[in-house]
């Protein structure tokens, strides 16, 4: 008992006196600061921020996300020494001054080996011009990493071929041993998950061959441990009772990309049983049908009269789960106005004559499938803007 008390007393004494002991020499020479920009040193040395630096070689007791002192960036709270070893930059203090908020930034030809790493264009925050390619390797921080999440704070690359929607000149490509994903165009605010499976690392390649284009990107790469992974097969995962989902390169003068086949998943929140979708605005659903087909329906007259009319065939389509499965007629858009149609393409999410376009579904999980194949035939790019939907989960009725 006495020994324990003594130990605690000793610890307290240590904590109180250590700063004082170390403060004097450290003011003049910072042993960890051999090759630091003198300007940075001046800022950090200024007045009130001096004391916590003294403790910079004590381990920070927990790994935690933090905000940089300007509030703009996300970082990891660790001690100064570790932050420097891992090639991060300290942006203010965290953990009651025991650690610094360490922000990791990389650019082309570098490796990404920390959680929450910002991958930016070489001239960031200015535009980059005249560069032809950019590569980076992403390494798992831990064998337990199941997915990588990419948050495109800024993603401004050249547009796809306007006729075909194929990313021909500018391409952002993620590649693991057995998986690939590509993008181009304007994708600010979008995110994607990439399943790592048994791959140890991921290659990120940007081919930048479109002429006379200025590019700009800022992408956060987050390493997701197995226990925090999102459901399988979800390229995008949204949480919250309301939100906006849109297809890639949904932008003015943009067009949806060809060869995109993925699910947008929305987490069903507790106490919510259904979901309603509405287009973000009048032109927020434009996925031109690729084909037409004649169908024959029983006429209103007597006997075996058959009326013929042509309907759209959706090769490129959005699939929303629906409730009443006896009315589902895949591929036969608008065949039964007012009914729930599983596949959507054309210039309106809803059957064309509906006043307010709103689609509700209790089918769970709340997933939206995007199937964009190669472009067939001739369609105007303006009719292929893609989709932007607002969703709102509806509380359960008990
Ligand atoms: C340090 O603080 C002083 C006054 O508190 C200020 O005038 C000076 O500009 C600061 N230096 C830096 C590098 O921020
Ligand atoms: C777009 O693709 C079409 C069809 O492959 C091709 O004829 C056209 O030259 C391409 N446009 C540009 C700008 O590369
Ligand atoms: C990476 O950071 C995210 C966000 O703070 C966190 O949820 C995740 O657990 C971290 N990954 C690892 C491997 O620590």
Short mmCIF file of C-alpha atoms and ligand atoms in Angstrom, two decimals:
data_model
loop_
_atom_site.label_atom_id
_atom_site.label_comp_id
_atom_site.label_asym_id
_atom_site.label_seq_id
_atom_site.Cartn_x
_atom_site.Cartn_y
_atom_site.Cartn_z
CA UNK A 1 0.00 0.00 0.00
CA UNK A 2 2.74 2.39 0.99
CA UNK A 3 4.82 1.42 -2.00
CA UNK A 4 1.89 2.06 -4.29
CA UNK A 5 1.29 5.49 -2.80
CA UNK A 6 4.93 6.30 -3.18
CA UNK A 7 4.81 5.30 -6.81
CA UNK A 8 1.82 7.50 -7.46
CA UNK A 9 3.50 10.37 -5.67
CA UNK A 10 6.57 9.82 -7.75
CA UNK A 11 4.55 9.89 -10.93
CA UNK A 12 2.89 13.14 -9.98
CA UNK A 13 6.20 14.70 -9.12
CA UNK A 14 7.57 13.59 -12.43
CA UNK A 15 4.68 15.06 -14.36
CA UNK A 16 4.91 18.34 -12.53
CA UNK A 17 8.64 18.73 -12.65
CA UNK A 18 9.55 17.21 -15.98
CA UNK A 19 8.35 20.17 -17.99
CA UNK A 20 10.32 22.54 -15.83
CA UNK A 21 13.44 20.45 -16.09
CA UNK A 22 13.19 20.21 -19.85
CA UNK A 23 11.90 23.65 -20.55
CA UNK A 24 15.16 25.50 -20.15
CA UNK A 25 17.36 23.68 -22.61
CA UNK A 26 14.56 23.03 -25.06
CA UNK A 27 13.83 26.67 -25.53
CA UNK A 28 17.17 27.05 -27.20
CA UNK A 29 17.66 23.71 -28.89
CA UNK A 30 14.86 21.39 -29.82
CA UNK A 31 16.39 17.97 -30.03
CA UNK A 32 13.76 16.69 -32.45
CA UNK A 33 13.87 19.68 -34.70
CA UNK A 34 17.03 19.21 -36.69
CA UNK A 35 15.85 20.09 -40.14
CA UNK A 36 12.70 22.07 -39.70
CA UNK A 37 11.89 25.21 -41.58
CA UNK A 38 12.91 28.07 -39.26
CA UNK A 39 9.68 29.89 -40.02
CA UNK A 40 7.61 26.98 -38.79
CA UNK A 41 9.71 26.85 -35.69
CA UNK A 42 9.03 30.51 -34.97
CA UNK A 43 5.31 30.04 -35.23
CA UNK A 44 5.32 26.97 -33.04
CA UNK A 45 7.67 28.56 -30.55
CA UNK A 46 5.44 31.55 -30.07
CA UNK A 47 4.36 32.20 -26.49
CA UNK A 48 1.57 29.99 -25.19
CA UNK A 49 2.32 27.11 -27.51
CA UNK A 50 5.73 26.53 -26.04
CA UNK A 51 4.97 24.38 -23.04
CA UNK A 52 3.31 21.38 -24.67
CA UNK A 53 6.23 20.85 -27.03
CA UNK A 54 8.30 19.84 -24.07
CA UNK A 55 6.33 16.65 -23.68
CA UNK A 56 6.74 15.72 -27.30
CA UNK A 57 8.35 12.35 -26.80
CA UNK A 58 5.73 10.91 -24.48
CA UNK A 59 3.42 8.54 -26.29
CA UNK A 60 -0.06 9.91 -26.83
CA UNK A 61 -2.23 7.38 -25.00
CA UNK A 62 -4.86 6.94 -27.75
CA UNK A 63 -5.01 7.13 -31.52
CA UNK A 64 -7.66 9.62 -32.39
CA UNK A 65 -8.72 11.79 -35.23
CA UNK A 66 -8.22 15.52 -34.70
CA UNK A 67 -8.71 18.77 -36.58
CA UNK A 68 -5.85 20.98 -37.71
CA UNK A 69 -5.66 24.34 -35.93
CA UNK A 70 -7.21 26.12 -38.91
CA UNK A 71 -10.09 23.62 -38.75
CA UNK A 72 -9.71 22.72 -42.42
CA UNK A 73 -7.91 19.41 -42.29
CA UNK A 74 -8.28 16.10 -40.52
CA UNK A 75 -5.29 14.58 -38.83
CA UNK A 76 -4.23 12.02 -36.25
CA UNK A 77 -3.28 12.95 -32.72
CA UNK A 78 0.23 11.70 -31.91
CA UNK A 79 3.42 12.96 -30.35
CA UNK A 80 5.61 15.35 -32.34
CA UNK A 81 8.41 12.91 -32.72
CA UNK A 82 6.23 10.19 -34.19
CA UNK A 83 4.52 12.68 -36.47
CA UNK A 84 7.87 13.71 -37.89
CA UNK A 85 9.09 10.13 -38.28
CA UNK A 86 5.95 9.33 -40.28
CA UNK A 87 6.50 12.39 -42.44
CA UNK A 88 3.48 14.26 -41.20
CA UNK A 89 3.23 17.90 -40.26
CA UNK A 90 1.97 19.13 -36.93
CA UNK A 91 -0.96 21.49 -37.08
CA UNK A 92 -1.66 22.52 -33.50
CA UNK A 93 -2.07 20.56 -30.31
CA UNK A 94 -4.43 17.83 -29.21
CA UNK A 95 -4.91 15.42 -26.29
CA UNK A 96 -4.66 18.30 -23.80
CA UNK A 97 -1.34 19.32 -25.26
CA UNK A 98 0.20 15.87 -24.99
CA UNK A 99 0.16 15.44 -28.74
CA UNK A 100 0.05 17.32 -32.00
CA UNK A 101 -2.55 17.06 -34.71
CA UNK A 102 -0.49 15.36 -37.36
CA UNK A 103 -1.65 15.94 -40.94
CA UNK A 104 -0.33 13.77 -43.75
CA UNK A 105 -0.09 15.15 -47.27
CA UNK A 106 1.35 13.44 -50.32
CA UNK A 107 1.45 14.07 -54.00
CA UNK A 108 2.57 12.31 -57.18
CA UNK A 109 5.41 9.73 -57.00
CA UNK A 110 5.06 9.32 -53.26
CA UNK A 111 3.75 6.60 -51.01
CA UNK A 112 0.66 6.76 -48.86
CA UNK A 113 1.25 4.79 -45.68
CA UNK A 114 -0.74 6.65 -43.03
CA UNK A 115 -4.42 6.75 -42.25
CA UNK A 116 -6.17 9.96 -43.33
CA UNK A 117 -3.62 10.98 -45.93
CA UNK A 118 -4.35 13.89 -48.25
CA UNK A 119 -3.38 13.20 -51.82
CA UNK A 120 -3.14 16.50 -53.69
CA UNK A 121 -2.02 17.74 -57.10
CA UNK A 122 1.65 18.82 -57.22
CA UNK A 123 0.96 22.56 -57.34
CA UNK A 124 -1.78 22.42 -54.72
CA UNK A 125 -3.45 24.77 -53.79
CA UNK A 126 -2.80 26.06 -57.32
CA UNK A 127 -3.84 24.29 -60.50
CA UNK A 128 -1.55 21.86 -62.22
CA UNK A 129 -1.07 22.14 -65.97
CA UNK A 130 1.03 20.31 -68.48
CA UNK A 131 1.57 17.17 -66.47
CA UNK A 132 1.12 13.86 -68.25
CA UNK A 133 0.89 11.30 -65.48
CA UNK A 134 0.93 10.91 -61.74
CA UNK A 135 1.28 7.81 -59.62
CA UNK A 136 1.15 6.91 -55.98
CA UNK A 137 1.26 3.69 -53.99
CA UNK A 138 -1.12 3.15 -51.12
CA UNK A 139 0.02 0.72 -48.45
CA UNK A 140 -2.10 -0.83 -45.75
CA UNK A 141 -1.22 0.56 -42.33
CA UNK A 142 -2.29 -2.76 -40.85
CA UNK A 143 -3.00 -6.24 -42.25
CA UNK A 144 -6.50 -5.83 -40.86
CA UNK A 145 -7.44 -3.08 -43.33
CA UNK A 146 -10.46 -4.22 -45.34
CA UNK A 147 -11.19 -1.16 -47.46
CA UNK A 148 -9.82 2.17 -48.52
CA UNK A 149 -12.16 5.12 -48.64
CA UNK A 150 -11.46 7.98 -51.04
CA UNK A 151 -13.11 11.31 -50.32
CA UNK A 152 -12.88 13.68 -53.24
CA UNK A 153 -12.86 17.10 -51.60
CA UNK A 154 -11.73 18.36 -54.98
CA UNK A 155 -11.62 16.22 -58.08
CA UNK A 156 -11.22 18.17 -61.26
CA UNK A 157 -9.85 16.21 -64.19
CA UNK A 158 -10.50 16.37 -67.92
CA UNK A 159 -13.93 15.33 -69.20
CA UNK A 160 -14.63 11.97 -70.84
CA UNK A 161 -15.28 11.69 -74.57
CA UNK A 162 -18.53 13.62 -74.85
CA UNK A 163 -20.06 11.18 -77.29
CA UNK A 164 -19.17 7.92 -75.63
CA UNK A 165 -18.68 8.85 -71.96
CA UNK A 166 -15.42 6.91 -71.91
CA UNK A 167 -12.51 8.34 -69.90
CA UNK A 168 -10.06 8.39 -72.77
CA UNK A 169 -7.52 11.07 -72.06
CA UNK A 170 -7.73 11.88 -68.38
CA UNK A 171 -8.19 8.83 -66.17
CA UNK A 172 -8.04 8.29 -62.43
CA UNK A 173 -7.38 4.60 -61.91
CA UNK A 174 -7.29 2.51 -58.74
CA UNK A 175 -5.84 -0.92 -59.15
CA UNK A 176 -5.26 -3.78 -56.76
CA UNK A 177 -4.28 -7.33 -57.51
CA UNK A 178 -7.78 -8.29 -58.61
CA UNK A 179 -9.84 -5.16 -58.91
CA UNK A 180 -9.92 -1.92 -60.87
CA UNK A 181 -11.90 1.26 -60.77
CA UNK A 182 -11.71 4.35 -62.92
CA UNK A 183 -13.09 7.85 -63.09
CA UNK A 184 -12.64 11.17 -64.80
CA UNK A 185 -14.31 14.58 -65.03
CA UNK A 186 -15.67 16.55 -62.13
CA UNK A 187 -16.40 14.66 -58.91
CA UNK A 188 -16.14 17.14 -56.06
CA UNK A 189 -17.84 15.88 -52.92
CA UNK A 190 -18.11 12.28 -54.12
CA UNK A 191 -16.52 9.34 -52.34
CA UNK A 192 -15.76 5.71 -53.15
CA UNK A 193 -14.86 2.60 -51.20
CA UNK A 194 -12.36 0.17 -52.62
CA UNK A 195 -12.25 -3.37 -51.23
CA UNK A 196 -8.72 -4.48 -50.51
CA UNK A 197 -9.44 -8.21 -50.24
CA UNK A 198 -6.05 -9.88 -49.99
CA UNK A 199 -4.10 -7.10 -51.68
CA UNK A 200 -1.44 -5.49 -49.55
CA UNK A 201 -1.29 -2.34 -51.61
CA UNK A 202 -3.11 -0.30 -54.14
CA UNK A 203 -1.83 1.60 -57.13
CA UNK A 204 -3.27 4.98 -57.89
CA UNK A 205 -2.56 6.25 -61.37
CA UNK A 206 -3.66 9.46 -62.99
CA UNK A 207 -3.21 9.62 -66.71
CA UNK A 208 -3.43 13.26 -67.69
CA UNK A 209 -3.25 13.46 -71.43
CA UNK A 210 -6.09 15.79 -72.31
CA UNK A 211 -4.61 18.91 -73.81
CA UNK A 212 -5.13 22.39 -72.42
CA UNK A 213 -6.73 21.27 -69.21
CA UNK A 214 -5.93 22.55 -65.75
CA UNK A 215 -6.36 20.00 -62.99
CA UNK A 216 -6.88 20.20 -59.33
CA UNK A 217 -7.44 17.53 -56.74
CA UNK A 218 -7.50 16.96 -53.01
CA UNK A 219 -8.41 13.43 -51.98
CA UNK A 220 -8.45 12.01 -48.44
CA UNK A 221 -7.47 8.35 -48.26
CA UNK A 222 -8.90 6.63 -45.17
CA UNK A 223 -7.91 3.13 -44.14
CA UNK A 224 -10.92 1.18 -42.94
CA UNK A 225 -10.32 -1.71 -40.54
CA UNK A 226 -12.38 -4.88 -40.94
CA UNK A 227 -14.66 -4.08 -38.05
CA UNK A 228 -15.66 -0.69 -39.56
CA UNK A 229 -16.12 -1.92 -43.14
CA UNK A 230 -19.20 -1.07 -45.17
CA UNK A 231 -21.46 -3.77 -46.63
CA UNK A 232 -19.93 -5.67 -49.54
CA UNK A 233 -20.70 -4.43 -53.03
CA UNK A 234 -21.26 -0.78 -52.08
CA UNK A 235 -19.05 1.59 -54.00
CA UNK A 236 -20.66 4.43 -52.08
CA UNK A 237 -22.12 4.36 -48.60
CA UNK A 238 -24.27 7.16 -47.21
CA UNK A 239 -25.44 7.63 -43.66
CA UNK A 240 -28.04 9.99 -42.25
CA UNK A 241 -31.76 10.29 -42.79
CA UNK A 242 -31.45 12.76 -45.67
CA UNK A 243 -28.88 13.28 -48.35
CA UNK A 244 -28.01 13.69 -51.98
CA UNK A 245 -26.69 10.97 -54.25
CA UNK A 246 -25.47 11.53 -57.75
CA UNK A 247 -23.76 9.65 -60.53
CA UNK A 248 -20.12 10.34 -61.31
CA UNK A 249 -19.30 13.45 -63.34
CA UNK A 250 -22.75 14.93 -62.74
CA UNK A 251 -21.91 18.50 -63.71
CA UNK A 252 -22.78 21.34 -66.05
CA UNK A 253 -21.53 20.28 -69.45
CA UNK A 254 -20.69 16.90 -67.99
CA UNK A 255 -22.14 13.56 -68.91
CA UNK A 256 -22.36 10.26 -67.11
CA UNK A 257 -19.43 7.93 -67.54
CA UNK A 258 -19.58 4.76 -69.58
CA UNK A 259 -18.83 1.38 -68.07
CA UNK A 260 -19.81 2.09 -64.49
CA UNK A 261 -21.55 -0.71 -62.72
CA UNK A 262 -21.98 -0.26 -58.99
CA UNK A 263 -24.27 0.16 -55.98
CA UNK A 264 -24.96 3.30 -54.00
CA UNK A 265 -25.94 2.15 -50.50
CA UNK A 266 -27.79 4.15 -47.91
CA UNK A 267 -27.71 2.97 -44.32
CA UNK A 268 -31.17 2.40 -42.90
CA UNK A 269 -31.25 4.56 -39.79
CA UNK A 270 -32.84 3.36 -36.58
CA UNK A 271 -36.56 4.03 -36.44
CA UNK A 272 -36.81 4.57 -40.19
CA UNK A 273 -38.64 2.08 -42.36
CA UNK A 274 -38.82 3.47 -45.86
CA UNK A 275 -37.12 5.89 -48.17
CA UNK A 276 -38.32 8.46 -50.70
CA UNK A 277 -36.34 9.69 -53.70
CA UNK A 278 -36.84 12.89 -55.68
CA UNK A 279 -34.74 14.39 -58.47
CA UNK A 280 -32.54 17.26 -57.21
CA UNK A 281 -34.00 19.58 -59.85
CA UNK A 282 -35.85 19.48 -63.17
CA UNK A 283 -32.89 18.28 -65.20
CA UNK A 284 -31.49 15.98 -62.59
CA UNK A 285 -32.39 12.76 -64.33
CA UNK A 286 -31.12 12.32 -67.88
CA UNK A 287 -30.07 8.88 -68.98
CA UNK A 288 -30.94 8.45 -72.61
CA UNK A 289 -32.47 5.12 -73.55
CA UNK A 290 -30.27 3.25 -75.95
CA UNK A 291 -32.93 1.57 -77.94
CA UNK A 292 -36.58 1.23 -78.70
CA UNK A 293 -38.68 -1.84 -79.00
CA UNK A 294 -42.18 -2.43 -80.27
CA UNK A 295 -44.55 -4.10 -77.88
CA UNK A 296 -48.03 -5.35 -78.50
CA UNK A 297 -50.77 -4.91 -75.99
CA UNK A 298 -54.28 -6.11 -75.99
CA UNK A 299 -56.45 -3.38 -77.47
CA UNK A 300 -59.51 -2.04 -75.75
CA UNK A 301 -61.66 -3.41 -78.50
CA UNK A 302 -63.09 -6.86 -78.82
CA UNK A 303 -61.30 -10.07 -79.50
CA UNK A 304 -57.61 -10.37 -80.29
CA UNK A 305 -56.90 -6.77 -81.35
CA UNK A 306 -53.33 -5.93 -80.56
CA UNK A 307 -52.11 -2.34 -80.37
CA UNK A 308 -48.49 -1.74 -81.04
CA UNK A 309 -46.40 0.98 -79.44
CA UNK A 310 -42.73 1.43 -78.94
CA UNK A 311 -41.09 1.56 -75.55
CA UNK A 312 -37.61 2.39 -74.38
CA UNK A 313 -35.05 -0.25 -73.67
CA UNK A 314 -32.70 0.81 -70.93
CA UNK A 315 -29.21 -0.41 -71.51
CA UNK A 316 -27.94 2.35 -69.29
CA UNK A 317 -30.14 2.41 -66.23
CA UNK A 318 -30.71 3.09 -62.58
CA UNK A 319 -32.35 0.33 -60.60
CA UNK A 320 -34.37 1.19 -57.51
CA UNK A 321 -35.78 -1.62 -55.43
CA UNK A 322 -39.54 -1.54 -55.34
CA UNK A 323 -42.27 -2.82 -53.14
CA UNK A 324 -44.91 -4.45 -55.26
CA UNK A 325 -43.07 -7.11 -57.13
CA UNK A 326 -46.02 -8.36 -59.11
CA UNK A 327 -45.91 -5.12 -61.05
CA UNK A 328 -42.21 -5.18 -61.80
CA UNK A 329 -41.49 -5.41 -65.47
CA UNK A 330 -37.78 -5.13 -65.99
CA UNK A 331 -36.88 -3.34 -69.21
CA UNK A 332 -40.41 -2.13 -69.82
CA UNK A 333 -40.31 1.45 -68.68
CA UNK A 334 -43.58 3.25 -68.42
CA UNK A 335 -45.35 0.10 -69.46
CA UNK A 336 -47.72 0.49 -66.53
CA UNK A 337 -47.95 4.13 -65.57
CA UNK A 338 -48.22 4.69 -61.84
CA UNK A 339 -46.84 1.32 -61.00
CA UNK A 340 -43.50 0.74 -59.49
CA UNK A 341 -40.91 0.28 -62.13
CA UNK A 342 -37.65 -1.26 -61.16
CA UNK A 343 -35.47 0.12 -63.92
CA UNK A 344 -35.20 3.77 -64.78
CA UNK A 345 -33.84 5.53 -67.82
CA UNK A 346 -34.93 8.33 -70.10
CA UNK A 347 -35.46 11.98 -69.32
CA UNK A 348 -37.46 11.53 -66.13
CA UNK A 349 -37.19 9.32 -63.10
CA UNK A 350 -40.94 8.95 -63.02
CA UNK A 351 -43.40 8.08 -65.76
CA UNK A 352 -43.38 11.24 -67.84
CA UNK A 353 -46.82 12.55 -66.99
CA UNK A 354 -46.52 12.56 -63.22
CA UNK A 355 -46.79 15.98 -61.59
CA UNK A 356 -44.39 15.63 -58.73
CA UNK A 357 -41.79 12.97 -59.16
CA UNK A 358 -41.27 11.08 -55.94
CA UNK A 359 -40.56 7.39 -55.53
CA UNK A 360 -41.01 5.64 -52.22
CA UNK A 361 -39.77 2.25 -51.24
CA UNK A 362 -39.79 0.06 -48.17
CA UNK A 363 -37.50 -2.49 -49.78
CA UNK A 364 -34.32 -2.85 -47.76
CA UNK A 365 -31.41 -2.40 -47.88
CA UNK A 366 -31.83 1.07 -49.38
CA UNK A 367 -29.62 0.51 -52.40
CA UNK A 368 -29.54 2.14 -55.79
CA UNK A 369 -27.83 0.26 -58.59
CA UNK A 370 -26.11 2.14 -61.39
CA UNK A 371 -25.59 0.23 -64.63
CA UNK A 372 -23.89 2.23 -67.35
CA UNK A 373 -22.45 0.15 -70.16
CA UNK A 374 -20.73 1.19 -73.33
CA UNK A 375 -22.58 3.80 -75.36
CA UNK A 376 -24.59 2.29 -78.15
CA UNK A 377 -25.89 4.30 -81.04
CA UNK A 378 -26.13 8.05 -81.28
CA UNK A 379 -27.36 10.01 -78.31
CA UNK A 380 -26.91 13.61 -77.37
CA UNK A 381 -24.57 14.20 -74.42
CA UNK A 382 -27.16 16.63 -73.03
CA UNK A 383 -29.52 13.71 -72.63
CA UNK A 384 -26.90 11.83 -70.65
CA UNK A 385 -26.15 14.13 -67.74
CA UNK A 386 -26.77 11.30 -65.30
CA UNK A 387 -28.70 11.42 -62.07
CA UNK A 388 -28.92 13.50 -58.92
CA UNK A 389 -31.44 12.38 -56.30
CA UNK A 390 -32.36 13.70 -52.91
CA UNK A 391 -33.34 11.01 -50.48
CA UNK A 392 -35.26 11.18 -47.27
CA UNK A 393 -35.83 8.27 -44.93
CA UNK A 394 -39.34 7.99 -43.52
CA UNK A 395 -39.97 7.14 -39.86
CA UNK A 396 -41.66 3.83 -39.10
CA UNK A 397 -45.34 3.98 -38.31
CA UNK A 398 -46.15 1.93 -35.26
C1 LIG B 1 4.91 35.72 -32.51
O1 LIG B 1 4.11 36.50 -31.65
C2 LIG B 1 4.34 37.90 -31.76
C3 LIG B 1 3.49 38.62 -30.73
O2 LIG B 1 2.86 37.73 -29.88
C4 LIG B 1 4.01 38.37 -33.18
O3 LIG B 1 4.26 39.77 -33.31
C5 LIG B 1 4.83 37.60 -34.16
O4 LIG B 1 4.45 37.95 -35.48
C6 LIG B 1 4.66 36.11 -33.96
N1 LIG B 1 5.55 35.42 -34.83
C7 LIG B 1 5.14 34.52 -35.72
C8 LIG B 1 6.20 33.93 -36.55
O5 LIG B 1 3.98 34.17 -35.80
C1 LIG B 2 -15.03 10.21 -79.12
O1 LIG B 2 -15.29 8.89 -79.52
C2 LIG B 2 -15.71 8.79 -80.86
C3 LIG B 2 -16.14 7.34 -81.11
O2 LIG B 2 -15.14 6.45 -80.71
C4 LIG B 2 -14.57 9.24 -81.78
O3 LIG B 2 -14.98 9.13 -83.12
C5 LIG B 2 -14.23 10.67 -81.43
O4 LIG B 2 -13.11 11.09 -82.20
C6 LIG B 2 -13.94 10.83 -79.97
N1 LIG B 2 -13.84 12.24 -79.66
C7 LIG B 2 -12.74 12.79 -79.19
C8 LIG B 2 -12.80 14.22 -78.92
O5 LIG B 2 -11.75 12.11 -78.96
C1 LIG B 3 -8.63 5.73 -39.91
O1 LIG B 3 -9.38 6.87 -39.57
C2 LIG B 3 -10.76 6.66 -39.52
C3 LIG B 3 -11.43 8.00 -39.28
O2 LIG B 3 -10.96 8.61 -38.13
C4 LIG B 3 -11.08 5.65 -38.45
O3 LIG B 3 -12.47 5.41 -38.42
C5 LIG B 3 -10.34 4.37 -38.74
O4 LIG B 3 -10.53 3.44 -37.73
C6 LIG B 3 -8.86 4.64 -38.90
N1 LIG B 3 -8.18 3.45 -39.34
C7 LIG B 3 -7.25 2.86 -38.63
C8 LIG B 3 -6.59 1.67 -39.23
O5 LIG B 3 -6.93 3.27 -37.53
#
